[in-house]
Amino acid sequence: MMRLAILLGSLVLALFMGTLLIGPADISPVQSLHALILGEDGPMTLVMREIRLPRAILGLLIGASLGLAGAAMQGYLRNPLADPGLIGVSGSAALGAVLSIQTGLAAAIALALPMMALGGALIGVLLVLLLAGPRGSSLTLILAGIAISAFAGALTSLVLNLSPNPYAASEIVFWMMGSLADRSMVHVWIALPLIVAGGLLLASLPRGLDALTLGEDAAEAMGINLTRLRLSLVIGTAAVVGASTAVAGAIGFVGLVVPHLLRPLVGARPGALLWASALGGAAMILASDIFVRVVLPERDLKLGVVTALVGAPLFLHLIYRTRRDGV
């Protein structure tokens, strides 16, 4: 386990440095580090501190939070196909962002888009909790999340369908693909408190998730408060996914694929999978962001497109392997 932690931690550190030092600008690594740490006012310092550093920090935070939320959701539902977006938070956050673009608030007010996305995420999670009830079953939670996600998706499609402004519709479509481009330290400070708070809630669940592998009755017999566990899961997931979607758009497959890949390496223990998936998710997002900037940098390839292109075939392979091993 320690060897895996060192390996994943080293990989994340290397990729984080890569996101700082690799890009379309023709700057050497030594010059980049000098501009970041000791640089004064100038174009190189501006590139490093205002463009690359926020992008790298957001990649680390968003990747870790999506991986952590995916592992927690799969552990709670005891379903390897569960995804952080299952509770409808990402869809409702996307709806809030879409409304800010469509109404023109995003163009008029700099922070309108992430703040309305956070507001949409808050409304979504409150509706899920209201529908599922404080003592509802896992199935009720899933159904409530699917209902809210479907309704938010339908409203988003309606906004796109009725949009009289083709430029706004185009901006909505591109935003929903997910990206870390053109993000600043302001976006970091918007997302950081929610991601840290939600991450701490999810990081407190290992004992309960491990106990749930024996069934809900056995977990309660071991002293696990299932109501508190579920509230921590839903609120923590909503905080990290809502904040991530608010500042970066919809980025899929991280919370679905990363826990799948790392589960055999932690002995299939849901509690141990939390920290491993957080590191693995950070590595996936950072690697994808490096790929985005190196391959076709002039075409603005979207981060969410890359994670889907990598994650979907990998997930299909995992499904095939699972079915083959089960035969």
XYZ file of C-alpha atoms in Angstrom:
327
model
C 0.000 0.000 0.000
C 2.829 2.394 0.846
C 4.517 1.600 -2.455
C 1.316 2.467 -4.336
C 0.986 5.756 -2.436
C 4.580 6.716 -3.270
C 4.115 5.751 -6.923
C 0.868 7.697 -7.349
C 2.172 10.674 -5.379
C 5.328 10.825 -7.511
C 3.252 10.577 -10.683
C 0.971 13.431 -9.607
C 3.966 15.591 -8.647
C 5.662 14.939 -11.997
C 2.491 15.724 -13.938
C 1.850 18.871 -11.868
C 5.333 20.117 -12.744
C 4.650 19.139 -16.341
C 1.543 21.310 -16.484
C 3.618 24.232 -15.221
C 6.533 23.709 -17.602
C 4.854 22.408 -20.771
C 2.848 24.591 -23.109
C 2.697 26.248 -26.519
C 4.804 29.198 -25.320
C 8.475 28.739 -26.193
C 9.855 28.952 -22.647
C 12.504 26.629 -21.244
C 11.849 24.829 -17.925
C 14.566 26.835 -16.160
C 13.134 30.114 -17.423
C 9.641 28.988 -16.450
C 10.588 28.191 -12.863
C 12.580 31.402 -12.547
C 9.645 33.453 -13.816
C 7.241 31.637 -11.477
C 9.312 31.972 -8.318
C 11.540 35.015 -8.766
C 10.139 36.776 -11.808
C 9.131 40.412 -11.766
C 6.552 42.083 -13.966
C 6.852 40.780 -17.493
C 5.199 38.499 -20.029
C 6.913 35.310 -18.787
C 5.915 35.946 -15.192
C 2.368 36.720 -16.329
C 2.165 33.443 -18.269
C 3.435 31.395 -15.337
C 1.545 33.020 -12.476
C -1.716 34.023 -14.143
C -2.190 31.256 -16.725
C -0.227 28.082 -15.998
C -0.263 28.078 -12.181
C -4.069 28.443 -11.772
C -4.601 25.851 -14.498
C -2.272 23.375 -12.772
C -3.844 23.928 -9.343
C -7.366 23.509 -10.727
C -6.332 20.351 -12.571
C -4.973 18.918 -9.328
C -8.024 19.895 -7.261
C -10.664 18.869 -9.784
C -9.023 15.565 -10.673
C -8.551 14.618 -7.028
C -12.106 15.593 -6.092
C -13.717 13.699 -8.985
C -11.663 10.578 -8.295
C -12.448 10.757 -4.574
C -16.171 11.304 -5.161
C -16.329 8.436 -7.650
C -14.688 6.006 -5.239
C -16.976 7.121 -2.389
C -20.112 6.770 -4.507
C -19.122 3.311 -5.763
C -18.264 2.194 -2.243
C -21.531 3.413 -0.763
C -23.738 1.955 -3.489
C -21.547 -1.165 -3.771
C -21.755 -0.710 -7.519
C -18.631 -0.253 -9.669
C -20.727 1.502 -12.321
C -21.709 4.376 -10.008
C -20.550 7.864 -10.956
C -20.318 11.146 -8.982
C -22.846 12.699 -11.359
C -25.404 10.101 -10.309
C -26.954 12.399 -7.701
C -27.679 15.064 -10.313
C -25.318 17.756 -9.029
C -23.269 18.112 -12.222
C -26.417 18.433 -14.345
C -27.964 21.071 -12.114
C -24.654 22.971 -11.907
C -24.431 22.895 -15.705
C -27.984 24.247 -15.921
C -27.074 27.189 -13.694
C -24.040 27.975 -15.840
C -26.060 27.666 -19.048
C -28.654 30.114 -17.729
C -25.920 32.616 -16.867
C -24.602 32.431 -20.441
C -28.029 32.566 -22.068
C -29.238 35.541 -20.021
C -26.039 37.490 -20.650
C -25.025 37.613 -16.980
C -21.804 35.740 -17.725
C -20.768 38.480 -20.151
C -21.844 41.332 -17.874
C -20.486 40.013 -14.564
C -17.134 38.216 -14.431
C -18.066 35.672 -11.746
C -21.705 35.164 -12.718
C -21.074 31.836 -14.461
C -19.332 29.965 -11.608
C -21.612 31.478 -8.975
C -24.809 30.528 -10.831
C -23.369 27.059 -11.419
C -22.780 26.724 -7.679
C -26.312 27.928 -7.062
C -27.646 25.299 -9.467
C -25.631 22.607 -7.699
C -27.012 23.715 -4.311
C -30.606 23.603 -5.567
C -29.974 20.200 -7.133
C -28.601 18.599 -3.983
C -31.395 20.088 -1.851
C -33.981 18.603 -4.206
C -32.245 15.211 -4.118
C -32.201 15.227 -0.316
C -35.840 16.325 -0.240
C -36.939 13.591 -2.646
C -34.817 10.834 -1.123
C -35.710 11.724 2.469
C -33.398 11.540 5.479
C -33.800 7.777 5.894
C -34.428 6.681 2.320
C -32.708 3.664 0.819
C -29.811 3.693 -1.645
C -32.265 2.953 -4.440
C -34.314 6.028 -3.505
C -31.185 8.156 -3.598
C -30.274 6.837 -7.054
C -33.777 7.401 -8.417
C -33.912 10.924 -6.991
C -30.525 11.734 -8.509
C -31.509 10.339 -11.904
C -34.754 12.337 -11.843
C -33.005 15.626 -11.001
C -30.257 14.948 -13.560
C -32.792 14.164 -16.297
C -34.872 17.246 -15.472
C -31.790 19.504 -15.456
C -30.658 17.980 -18.753
C -34.085 18.571 -20.282
C -34.081 22.220 -19.170
C -30.565 22.678 -20.554
C -31.680 21.253 -23.898
C -34.710 23.546 -23.816
C -32.497 26.591 -23.281
C -30.312 25.548 -26.214
C -33.342 24.857 -28.386
C -34.964 28.234 -27.715
C -31.745 30.265 -27.768
C -32.118 33.165 -30.241
C -28.400 33.919 -30.075
C -26.218 31.420 -31.992
C -23.101 32.749 -30.298
C -24.545 32.063 -26.840
C -25.571 28.561 -27.942
C -22.068 27.921 -29.267
C -20.523 29.185 -26.015
C -22.834 26.915 -24.001
C -21.864 23.862 -26.039
C -18.152 24.575 -25.723
C -18.432 25.270 -21.979
C -20.220 21.977 -21.398
C -17.288 20.105 -22.978
C -15.122 21.029 -19.985
C -11.863 22.960 -19.982
C -9.219 24.521 -17.750
C -8.225 27.158 -20.301
C -8.476 30.850 -19.384
C -8.972 30.137 -15.698
C -7.443 32.453 -13.100
C -6.618 32.377 -9.413
C -10.100 33.801 -8.818
C -11.544 30.498 -10.024
C -9.135 28.660 -7.735
C -10.360 30.607 -4.706
C -13.991 29.988 -5.686
C -13.530 26.222 -5.937
C -10.945 25.643 -3.198
C -13.113 26.070 -0.061
C -15.880 23.805 -1.342
C -13.486 21.152 -2.652
C -11.551 21.095 0.627
C -14.724 20.952 2.749
C -16.322 18.285 0.564
C -13.079 16.337 0.355
C -12.769 16.260 4.146
C -16.324 14.928 4.432
C -15.613 12.168 1.894
C -12.252 11.389 3.490
C -14.064 10.661 6.771
C -15.999 7.735 5.248
C -13.462 4.850 4.978
C -14.634 2.934 8.065
C -18.287 3.190 7.090
C -17.643 2.194 3.477
C -15.570 -0.802 4.559
C -18.347 -1.869 6.930
C -20.960 -1.570 4.172
C -19.233 -4.341 2.226
C -20.810 -6.697 4.796
C -24.290 -5.241 4.250
C -26.282 -2.439 5.853
C -27.457 -4.536 8.808
C -23.905 -5.603 9.631
C -22.678 -2.017 9.279
C -25.301 -0.767 11.728
C -24.368 -3.572 14.118
C -20.775 -2.292 13.961
C -21.945 1.148 15.089
C -22.107 2.879 11.705
C -24.761 5.601 11.494
C -26.041 5.046 7.959
C -28.069 8.273 7.873
C -25.037 10.338 8.791
C -22.919 8.357 6.332
C -25.302 9.072 3.488
C -25.598 12.763 4.328
C -21.808 13.078 4.422
C -21.568 11.291 1.091
C -24.218 13.385 -0.656
C -23.082 16.741 0.751
C -19.390 15.963 0.175
C -19.998 14.783 -3.389
C -22.222 17.761 -4.117
C -19.577 20.187 -2.835
C -16.665 18.788 -4.831
C -18.602 18.016 -8.032
C -20.537 21.282 -7.931
C -17.373 23.341 -7.429
C -15.527 21.420 -10.157
C -18.364 21.827 -12.655
C -18.746 25.500 -11.775
C -15.175 26.421 -12.701
C -14.298 23.844 -15.363
C -17.528 22.629 -16.957
C -18.552 19.000 -17.297
C -15.596 16.601 -17.191
C -16.691 12.991 -17.325
C -15.342 9.482 -16.787
C -12.745 10.429 -14.147
C -14.836 9.326 -11.180
C -16.033 6.277 -13.103
C -12.833 4.849 -14.588
C -10.124 5.730 -12.057
C -11.625 3.732 -9.123
C -12.063 0.790 -11.511
C -8.382 0.826 -12.432
C -7.081 1.157 -8.889
C -9.505 -1.141 -7.056
C -7.418 -4.330 -7.563
C -4.305 -2.515 -6.292
C -5.872 -1.749 -2.886
C -7.358 -5.177 -2.298
C -10.853 -4.002 -3.322
C -11.224 -2.118 -0.012
C -13.548 0.893 -0.491
C -11.877 2.853 2.298
C -8.369 2.488 0.894
C -9.661 3.237 -2.595
C -10.617 6.787 -1.565
C -7.103 8.204 -1.310
C -5.839 6.108 -4.219
C -8.623 7.374 -6.509
C -7.978 10.964 -5.434
C -4.350 10.672 -6.553
C -5.329 8.721 -9.667
C -7.978 11.290 -10.640
C -5.493 14.130 -10.237
C -3.012 12.261 -12.438
C -5.643 11.659 -15.140
C -6.759 15.293 -15.324
C -3.209 16.677 -15.268
C -2.083 14.246 -17.984
C -5.134 15.085 -20.111
C -4.492 18.806 -19.720
C -0.889 18.381 -20.870
C -2.184 16.441 -23.878
C -4.658 19.236 -24.668
C -1.916 21.864 -24.711
C 0.601 19.822 -26.704
C -1.731 18.315 -29.338
C -3.514 20.867 -31.545
C -2.996 23.823 -29.171
C -4.294 26.233 -31.822
C -7.655 24.397 -32.044
C -8.542 24.629 -28.328
C -9.136 20.917 -27.807
C -11.444 20.545 -24.791
C -10.381 18.662 -21.678
C -13.711 16.870 -21.289
C -13.424 15.543 -24.836
C -10.014 14.037 -24.089
C -11.116 12.391 -20.839
C -14.126 10.905 -22.664
C -11.982 9.643 -25.564
C -9.611 7.993 -23.089
C -12.146 6.931 -20.470
C -14.891 5.452 -22.635
C -12.760 2.801 -24.448
C -10.985 1.988 -21.210
C -14.286 1.540 -19.442
C -15.567 -0.709 -22.228
C -12.433 -2.818 -21.859
C -12.986 -3.091 -18.118
C -16.591 -4.187 -18.690
C -15.424 -6.827 -21.197
C -12.754 -8.086 -18.817
C -15.206 -8.258 -15.924
C -17.713 -10.214 -18.012
C -14.983 -12.551 -19.262
C -13.701 -13.238 -15.744
C -17.254 -13.828 -14.530
C -18.003 -16.429 -17.196
